[in-house]
mmCIF file with all atom_site columns, C-alpha atoms and ligand atoms in Angstrom:
data_model
loop_
_atom_site.group_PDB
_atom_site.id
_atom_site.type_symbol
_atom_site.label_atom_id
_atom_site.label_alt_id
_atom_site.label_comp_id
_atom_site.label_asym_id
_atom_site.label_entity_id
_atom_site.label_seq_id
_atom_site.pdbx_PDB_ins_code
_atom_site.Cartn_x
_atom_site.Cartn_y
_atom_site.Cartn_z
_atom_site.occupancy
_atom_site.B_iso_or_equiv
_atom_site.pdbx_formal_charge
_atom_site.auth_seq_id
_atom_site.auth_comp_id
_atom_site.auth_asym_id
_atom_site.auth_atom_id
_atom_site.pdbx_PDB_model_num
ATOM   1   C  CA  . UNK N 1 1   ? -37.645 -14.154 -4.895 1.00 46.00 ? 1   UNK N CA  1
ATOM   2   C  CA  . UNK N 1 2   ? -36.172 -17.288 -4.284 1.00 48.00 ? 2   UNK N CA  1
ATOM   3   C  CA  . UNK N 1 3   ? -36.298 -17.587 -8.778 1.00 50.00 ? 3   UNK N CA  1
ATOM   4   C  CA  . UNK N 1 4   ? -34.417 -14.285 -9.037 1.00 54.00 ? 4   UNK N CA  1
ATOM   5   C  CA  . UNK N 1 5   ? -31.000 -14.373 -9.568 1.00 56.00 ? 5   UNK N CA  1
ATOM   6   C  CA  . UNK N 1 6   ? -28.694 -12.968 -7.675 1.00 55.00 ? 6   UNK N CA  1
ATOM   7   C  CA  . UNK N 1 7   ? -24.864 -11.068 -7.853 1.00 59.00 ? 7   UNK N CA  1
ATOM   8   C  CA  . UNK N 1 8   ? -23.799 -14.714 -6.793 1.00 57.00 ? 8   UNK N CA  1
ATOM   9   C  CA  . UNK N 1 9   ? -24.429 -16.309 -9.895 1.00 64.00 ? 9   UNK N CA  1
ATOM   10  C  CA  . UNK N 1 10  ? -27.334 -18.229 -9.359 1.00 67.00 ? 10  UNK N CA  1
ATOM   11  C  CA  . UNK N 1 11  ? -30.384 -18.731 -7.112 1.00 72.00 ? 11  UNK N CA  1
ATOM   12  C  CA  . UNK N 1 12  ? -30.035 -17.508 -4.207 1.00 72.00 ? 12  UNK N CA  1
ATOM   13  C  CA  . UNK N 1 13  ? -31.782 -15.386 -1.897 1.00 75.00 ? 13  UNK N CA  1
ATOM   14  C  CA  . UNK N 1 14  ? -30.178 -12.233 1.091  1.00 72.00 ? 14  UNK N CA  1
ATOM   15  C  CA  . UNK N 1 15  ? -31.222 -14.390 3.343  1.00 78.00 ? 15  UNK N CA  1
ATOM   16  C  CA  . UNK N 1 16  ? -29.066 -17.486 2.422  1.00 75.00 ? 16  UNK N CA  1
ATOM   17  C  CA  . UNK N 1 17  ? -25.586 -15.160 1.864  1.00 71.00 ? 17  UNK N CA  1
ATOM   18  C  CA  . UNK N 1 18  ? -22.875 -15.176 5.030  1.00 71.00 ? 18  UNK N CA  1
ATOM   19  C  CA  . UNK N 1 19  ? -23.116 -12.336 6.724  1.00 76.00 ? 19  UNK N CA  1
ATOM   20  C  CA  . UNK N 1 20  ? -20.203 -9.452  6.054  1.00 75.00 ? 20  UNK N CA  1
ATOM   21  C  CA  . UNK N 1 21  ? -19.590 -12.378 3.066  1.00 64.00 ? 21  UNK N CA  1
ATOM   22  C  CA  . UNK N 1 22  ? -18.329 -10.548 0.295  1.00 65.00 ? 22  UNK N CA  1
ATOM   23  C  CA  . UNK N 1 23  ? -20.759 -10.888 -3.095 1.00 63.00 ? 23  UNK N CA  1
ATOM   24  C  CA  . UNK N 1 24  ? -18.642 -9.035  -5.617 1.00 64.00 ? 24  UNK N CA  1
ATOM   25  C  CA  . UNK N 1 25  ? -14.603 -10.185 -6.217 1.00 67.00 ? 25  UNK N CA  1
ATOM   26  C  CA  . UNK N 1 26  ? -13.348 -7.743  -3.937 1.00 68.00 ? 26  UNK N CA  1
ATOM   27  C  CA  . UNK N 1 27  ? -10.305 -6.556  -5.129 1.00 70.00 ? 27  UNK N CA  1
ATOM   28  C  CA  . UNK N 1 28  ? -6.864  -6.283  -4.314 1.00 73.00 ? 28  UNK N CA  1
ATOM   29  C  CA  . UNK N 1 29  ? -5.375  -3.075  -3.446 1.00 74.00 ? 29  UNK N CA  1
ATOM   30  C  CA  . UNK N 1 30  ? -1.937  -4.190  -5.621 1.00 76.00 ? 30  UNK N CA  1
ATOM   31  C  CA  . UNK N 1 31  ? -3.648  -4.204  -8.248 1.00 79.00 ? 31  UNK N CA  1
ATOM   32  C  CA  . UNK N 1 32  ? -4.538  -0.517  -8.304 1.00 82.00 ? 32  UNK N CA  1
ATOM   33  C  CA  . UNK N 1 33  ? -1.766  2.305   -8.409 1.00 88.00 ? 33  UNK N CA  1
ATOM   34  C  CA  . UNK N 1 34  ? -3.055  4.521   -5.258 1.00 87.00 ? 34  UNK N CA  1
ATOM   35  C  CA  . UNK N 1 35  ? 0.400   6.002   -4.940 1.00 91.00 ? 35  UNK N CA  1
ATOM   36  C  CA  . UNK N 1 36  ? -0.968  8.710   -7.215 1.00 90.00 ? 36  UNK N CA  1
ATOM   37  C  CA  . UNK N 1 37  ? -2.987  10.282  -4.490 1.00 89.00 ? 37  UNK N CA  1
ATOM   38  C  CA  . UNK N 1 38  ? 0.378   11.410  -3.123 1.00 95.00 ? 38  UNK N CA  1
ATOM   39  C  CA  . UNK N 1 39  ? 1.355   15.215  -2.566 1.00 96.00 ? 39  UNK N CA  1
ATOM   40  C  CA  . UNK N 1 40  ? 4.269   14.814  -0.557 1.00 97.00 ? 40  UNK N CA  1
ATOM   41  C  CA  . UNK N 1 41  ? 6.893   12.390  -1.537 1.00 97.00 ? 41  UNK N CA  1
ATOM   42  C  CA  . UNK N 1 42  ? 9.994   10.427  0.418  1.00 98.00 ? 42  UNK N CA  1
ATOM   43  C  CA  . UNK N 1 43  ? 13.163  10.094  -1.560 1.00 98.00 ? 43  UNK N CA  1
ATOM   44  C  CA  . UNK N 1 44  ? 15.853  7.235   -0.555 1.00 98.00 ? 44  UNK N CA  1
ATOM   45  C  CA  . UNK N 1 45  ? 19.171  8.324   -0.300 1.00 98.00 ? 45  UNK N CA  1
ATOM   46  C  CA  . UNK N 1 46  ? 21.332  4.942   -0.559 1.00 98.00 ? 46  UNK N CA  1
ATOM   47  C  CA  . UNK N 1 47  ? 24.206  5.971   -0.237 1.00 98.00 ? 47  UNK N CA  1
ATOM   48  C  CA  . UNK N 1 48  ? 23.246  7.085   3.730  1.00 98.00 ? 48  UNK N CA  1
ATOM   49  C  CA  . UNK N 1 49  ? 20.634  4.202   4.215  1.00 98.00 ? 49  UNK N CA  1
ATOM   50  C  CA  . UNK N 1 50  ? 22.448  2.300   7.630  1.00 98.00 ? 50  UNK N CA  1
ATOM   51  C  CA  . UNK N 1 51  ? 20.071  -0.540  6.404  1.00 98.00 ? 51  UNK N CA  1
ATOM   52  C  CA  . UNK N 1 52  ? 18.517  -0.481  10.634 1.00 97.00 ? 52  UNK N CA  1
ATOM   53  C  CA  . UNK N 1 53  ? 15.091  -1.412  8.717  1.00 97.00 ? 53  UNK N CA  1
ATOM   54  C  CA  . UNK N 1 54  ? 13.673  0.479   11.159 1.00 97.00 ? 54  UNK N CA  1
ATOM   55  C  CA  . UNK N 1 55  ? 10.958  2.441   8.656  1.00 97.00 ? 55  UNK N CA  1
ATOM   56  C  CA  . UNK N 1 56  ? 10.051  -1.110  6.791  1.00 97.00 ? 56  UNK N CA  1
ATOM   57  C  CA  . UNK N 1 57  ? 7.752   -2.088  9.490  1.00 96.00 ? 57  UNK N CA  1
ATOM   58  C  CA  . UNK N 1 58  ? 6.047   1.163   10.358 1.00 97.00 ? 58  UNK N CA  1
ATOM   59  C  CA  . UNK N 1 59  ? 4.821   1.906   5.991  1.00 97.00 ? 59  UNK N CA  1
ATOM   60  C  CA  . UNK N 1 60  ? 1.134   1.097   6.548  1.00 95.00 ? 60  UNK N CA  1
ATOM   61  C  CA  . UNK N 1 61  ? 1.034   0.855   2.784  1.00 93.00 ? 61  UNK N CA  1
ATOM   62  C  CA  . UNK N 1 62  ? 3.677   -2.042  2.735  1.00 94.00 ? 62  UNK N CA  1
ATOM   63  C  CA  . UNK N 1 63  ? 6.606   0.769   0.508  1.00 96.00 ? 63  UNK N CA  1
ATOM   64  C  CA  . UNK N 1 64  ? 9.175   0.267   1.352  1.00 98.00 ? 64  UNK N CA  1
ATOM   65  C  CA  . UNK N 1 65  ? 10.551  -2.719  -0.668 1.00 97.00 ? 65  UNK N CA  1
ATOM   66  C  CA  . UNK N 1 66  ? 13.019  -5.236  0.955  1.00 97.00 ? 66  UNK N CA  1
ATOM   67  C  CA  . UNK N 1 67  ? 15.264  -7.630  -0.950 1.00 97.00 ? 67  UNK N CA  1
ATOM   68  C  CA  . UNK N 1 68  ? 17.050  -10.264 0.859  1.00 97.00 ? 68  UNK N CA  1
ATOM   69  C  CA  . UNK N 1 69  ? 16.471  -8.194  4.458  1.00 95.00 ? 69  UNK N CA  1
ATOM   70  C  CA  . UNK N 1 70  ? 17.571  -5.347  2.542  1.00 97.00 ? 70  UNK N CA  1
ATOM   71  C  CA  . UNK N 1 71  ? 15.824  -2.570  1.509  1.00 98.00 ? 71  UNK N CA  1
ATOM   72  C  CA  . UNK N 1 72  ? 16.448  -1.465  -2.152 1.00 98.00 ? 72  UNK N CA  1
ATOM   73  C  CA  . UNK N 1 73  ? 13.666  1.497   -2.586 1.00 98.00 ? 73  UNK N CA  1
ATOM   74  C  CA  . UNK N 1 74  ? 10.198  2.462   -2.257 1.00 98.00 ? 74  UNK N CA  1
ATOM   75  C  CA  . UNK N 1 75  ? 7.295   1.266   -4.092 1.00 97.00 ? 75  UNK N CA  1
ATOM   76  C  CA  . UNK N 1 76  ? 6.105   4.430   -5.900 1.00 96.00 ? 76  UNK N CA  1
ATOM   77  C  CA  . UNK N 1 77  ? 3.050   2.834   -7.210 1.00 95.00 ? 77  UNK N CA  1
ATOM   78  C  CA  . UNK N 1 78  ? 1.424   2.465   -3.785 1.00 95.00 ? 78  UNK N CA  1
ATOM   79  C  CA  . UNK N 1 79  ? 3.404   4.779   -1.018 1.00 97.00 ? 79  UNK N CA  1
ATOM   80  C  CA  . UNK N 1 80  ? 1.194   7.172   -0.170 1.00 96.00 ? 80  UNK N CA  1
ATOM   81  C  CA  . UNK N 1 81  ? 3.647   10.132  1.131  1.00 97.00 ? 81  UNK N CA  1
ATOM   82  C  CA  . UNK N 1 82  ? 2.125   9.559   4.308  1.00 97.00 ? 82  UNK N CA  1
ATOM   83  C  CA  . UNK N 1 83  ? 5.507   10.924  5.794  1.00 98.00 ? 83  UNK N CA  1
ATOM   84  C  CA  . UNK N 1 84  ? 5.890   7.774   8.546  1.00 98.00 ? 84  UNK N CA  1
ATOM   85  C  CA  . UNK N 1 85  ? 8.921   6.490   7.273  1.00 98.00 ? 85  UNK N CA  1
ATOM   86  C  CA  . UNK N 1 86  ? 10.741  9.765   6.710  1.00 98.00 ? 86  UNK N CA  1
ATOM   87  C  CA  . UNK N 1 87  ? 9.734   10.357  11.201 1.00 98.00 ? 87  UNK N CA  1
ATOM   88  C  CA  . UNK N 1 88  ? 10.797  7.033   12.028 1.00 97.00 ? 88  UNK N CA  1
ATOM   89  C  CA  . UNK N 1 89  ? 14.318  7.026   10.132 1.00 98.00 ? 89  UNK N CA  1
ATOM   90  C  CA  . UNK N 1 90  ? 16.440  7.745   12.733 1.00 97.00 ? 90  UNK N CA  1
ATOM   91  C  CA  . UNK N 1 91  ? 19.686  8.468   10.167 1.00 98.00 ? 91  UNK N CA  1
ATOM   92  C  CA  . UNK N 1 92  ? 17.370  10.645  8.203  1.00 98.00 ? 92  UNK N CA  1
ATOM   93  C  CA  . UNK N 1 93  ? 17.997  9.266   4.952  1.00 98.00 ? 93  UNK N CA  1
ATOM   94  C  CA  . UNK N 1 94  ? 15.554  10.692  3.348  1.00 98.00 ? 94  UNK N CA  1
ATOM   95  C  CA  . UNK N 1 95  ? 14.458  13.823  2.249  1.00 98.00 ? 95  UNK N CA  1
ATOM   96  C  CA  . UNK N 1 96  ? 10.801  14.239  1.832  1.00 98.00 ? 96  UNK N CA  1
ATOM   97  C  CA  . UNK N 1 97  ? 9.407   16.565  -0.949 1.00 98.00 ? 97  UNK N CA  1
ATOM   98  C  CA  . UNK N 1 98  ? 6.588   17.937  -3.159 1.00 97.00 ? 98  UNK N CA  1
ATOM   99  C  CA  . UNK N 1 99  ? 4.866   15.381  -5.600 1.00 94.00 ? 99  UNK N CA  1
ATOM   100 C  CA  . UNK N 1 100 ? 5.849   17.202  -8.847 1.00 86.00 ? 100 UNK N CA  1
HETATM 101 S  S1  . SF4 H 2 .   ? 5.498   8.016   3.056  1.00 96.96 ? 1   SF4 H S1  1
HETATM 102 FE FE1 . SF4 H 2 .   ? 4.698   6.748   4.262  1.00 96.96 ? 1   SF4 H FE1 1
HETATM 103 S  S2  . SF4 H 2 .   ? 3.576   5.345   2.126  1.00 96.96 ? 1   SF4 H S2  1
HETATM 104 FE FE2 . SF4 H 2 .   ? 5.691   6.353   1.488  1.00 96.96 ? 1   SF4 H FE2 1
HETATM 105 S  S3  . SF4 H 2 .   ? 6.930   4.271   2.188  1.00 96.96 ? 1   SF4 H S3  1
HETATM 106 FE FE3 . SF4 H 2 .   ? 6.736   6.305   3.961  1.00 96.96 ? 1   SF4 H FE3 1
HETATM 107 S  S4  . SF4 H 2 .   ? 5.575   5.516   5.325  1.00 96.96 ? 1   SF4 H S4  1
HETATM 108 FE FE4 . SF4 H 2 .   ? 5.174   4.221   2.829  1.00 96.96 ? 1   SF4 H FE4 1
HETATM 109 S  S1  . SF4 H 2 .   ? 15.200  3.929   8.451  1.00 96.96 ? 2   SF4 H S1  1
HETATM 110 FE FE1 . SF4 H 2 .   ? 16.369  4.935   7.073  1.00 96.96 ? 2   SF4 H FE1 1
HETATM 111 S  S2  . SF4 H 2 .   ? 18.368  3.827   7.337  1.00 96.96 ? 2   SF4 H S2  1
HETATM 112 FE FE2 . SF4 H 2 .   ? 16.870  2.530   8.145  1.00 96.96 ? 2   SF4 H FE2 1
HETATM 113 S  S3  . SF4 H 2 .   ? 16.995  0.971   6.707  1.00 96.96 ? 2   SF4 H S3  1
HETATM 114 FE FE3 . SF4 H 2 .   ? 14.996  3.124   6.751  1.00 96.96 ? 2   SF4 H FE3 1
HETATM 115 S  S4  . SF4 H 2 .   ? 15.753  4.514   5.387  1.00 96.96 ? 2   SF4 H S4  1
HETATM 116 FE FE4 . SF4 H 2 .   ? 17.769  3.230   5.954  1.00 96.96 ? 2   SF4 H FE4 1
#
Protein backbone atom coordinates (compact mmCIF):
# COMPACT_ATOMS: atom_id res chain seq x y z
CA UNK A 1 0.00 0.00 0.00
CA UNK A 2 2.94 2.32 0.64
CA UNK A 3 3.51 2.83 -3.12
CA UNK A 4 -0.10 3.75 -3.93
CA UNK A 5 -0.73 7.42 -4.87
CA UNK A 6 -2.97 9.13 -2.35
CA UNK A 7 -4.98 12.38 -2.33
CA UNK A 8 -2.07 13.83 -0.39
CA UNK A 9 -0.13 13.58 -3.61
CA UNK A 10 2.56 11.28 -2.34
CA UNK A 11 3.19 7.82 -1.12
CA UNK A 12 1.50 8.22 2.23
CA UNK A 13 -0.68 5.55 3.76
CA UNK A 14 -3.72 6.33 5.87
CA UNK A 15 -1.77 5.21 8.92
CA UNK A 16 0.61 8.12 8.43
CA UNK A 17 -2.01 10.86 8.26
CA UNK A 18 -2.85 12.96 11.31
CA UNK A 19 -6.08 11.88 13.03
CA UNK A 20 -8.72 14.41 12.08
CA UNK A 21 -6.41 15.83 9.44
CA UNK A 22 -7.81 17.47 6.33
CA UNK A 23 -7.00 15.49 3.20
CA UNK A 24 -8.56 17.70 0.54
CA UNK A 25 -8.70 21.50 0.38
CA UNK A 26 -11.21 22.37 3.10
CA UNK A 27 -12.52 25.42 1.30
CA UNK A 28 -13.93 28.53 2.87
CA UNK A 29 -17.56 29.65 3.21
CA UNK A 30 -16.67 33.14 2.01
CA UNK A 31 -16.09 31.65 -1.45
CA UNK A 32 -19.68 30.43 -1.75
CA UNK A 33 -22.84 32.51 -1.91
CA UNK A 34 -24.72 30.60 0.77
CA UNK A 35 -27.30 33.37 1.06
CA UNK A 36 -29.20 31.66 -1.77
CA UNK A 37 -30.60 29.25 0.85
CA UNK A 38 -32.58 32.09 2.43
CA UNK A 39 -36.39 32.10 2.51
CA UNK A 40 -36.74 35.20 4.73
CA UNK A 41 -34.68 38.35 4.55
CA UNK A 42 -33.87 41.13 7.05
CA UNK A 43 -34.15 44.61 5.58
CA UNK A 44 -32.08 47.20 7.40
CA UNK A 45 -33.72 50.63 7.70
CA UNK A 46 -30.62 52.76 7.92
CA UNK A 47 -32.38 55.93 9.10
CA UNK A 48 -33.83 54.16 12.16
CA UNK A 49 -30.53 52.52 13.18
CA UNK A 50 -28.98 53.84 16.40
CA UNK A 51 -25.66 52.04 15.82
CA UNK A 52 -25.88 50.18 19.13
CA UNK A 53 -24.25 47.16 17.44
CA UNK A 54 -26.30 44.59 19.33
CA UNK A 55 -27.14 42.82 16.07
CA UNK A 56 -23.52 42.35 15.06
CA UNK A 57 -22.32 39.74 17.59
CA UNK A 58 -25.44 37.58 17.37
CA UNK A 59 -25.34 36.96 13.62
CA UNK A 60 -24.20 33.36 13.15
CA UNK A 61 -23.04 34.08 9.61
CA UNK A 62 -21.05 37.27 10.24
CA UNK A 63 -23.35 38.99 7.77
CA UNK A 64 -23.75 42.31 9.58
CA UNK A 65 -21.40 44.60 7.72
CA UNK A 66 -19.39 47.04 9.83
CA UNK A 67 -17.03 49.82 8.85
CA UNK A 68 -15.21 52.06 11.33
CA UNK A 69 -17.30 50.65 14.17
CA UNK A 70 -20.62 51.38 12.46
CA UNK A 71 -23.11 49.09 10.82
CA UNK A 72 -23.22 49.68 7.07
CA UNK A 73 -25.57 46.96 5.86
CA UNK A 74 -26.13 43.25 5.42
CA UNK A 75 -24.05 40.83 3.43
CA UNK A 76 -26.84 39.14 1.47
CA UNK A 77 -24.38 36.78 -0.21
CA UNK A 78 -24.07 34.98 3.14
CA UNK A 79 -27.06 36.00 5.30
CA UNK A 80 -29.29 32.92 5.73
CA UNK A 81 -32.32 34.82 6.95
CA UNK A 82 -32.39 33.30 10.42
CA UNK A 83 -33.90 36.49 11.89
CA UNK A 84 -31.69 36.59 14.98
CA UNK A 85 -30.58 40.15 14.20
CA UNK A 86 -34.24 41.17 13.83
CA UNK A 87 -34.99 39.79 17.30
CA UNK A 88 -31.86 41.31 18.85
CA UNK A 89 -32.42 44.86 17.62
CA UNK A 90 -34.01 46.89 20.43
CA UNK A 91 -35.14 49.62 18.05
CA UNK A 92 -37.11 47.50 15.54
CA UNK A 93 -34.88 48.70 12.75
CA UNK A 94 -35.28 45.64 10.56
CA UNK A 95 -38.21 44.54 8.47
CA UNK A 96 -38.27 40.77 8.08
CA UNK A 97 -39.72 39.93 4.70
CA UNK A 98 -40.15 36.94 2.41
CA UNK A 99 -37.28 36.44 0.01
CA UNK A 100 -38.44 36.99 -3.57
S1 LIG B 1 -30.94 37.17 9.37
FE1 LIG B 1 -29.47 35.87 10.50
S2 LIG B 1 -27.81 35.53 9.05
FE2 LIG B 1 -28.97 37.26 8.26
S3 LIG B 1 -27.93 39.07 9.04
FE3 LIG B 1 -29.57 38.56 10.49
S4 LIG B 1 -28.61 37.26 12.04
FE4 LIG B 1 -27.24 37.32 10.25
S1 LIG C 1 -29.24 46.34 16.69
FE1 LIG C 1 -30.56 47.69 15.52
S2 LIG C 1 -30.03 49.76 16.15
FE2 LIG C 1 -28.40 48.41 16.84
S3 LIG C 1 -26.88 48.50 15.14
FE3 LIG C 1 -28.22 46.75 14.75
S4 LIG C 1 -29.81 47.56 13.40
FE4 LIG C 1 -28.80 49.31 14.36
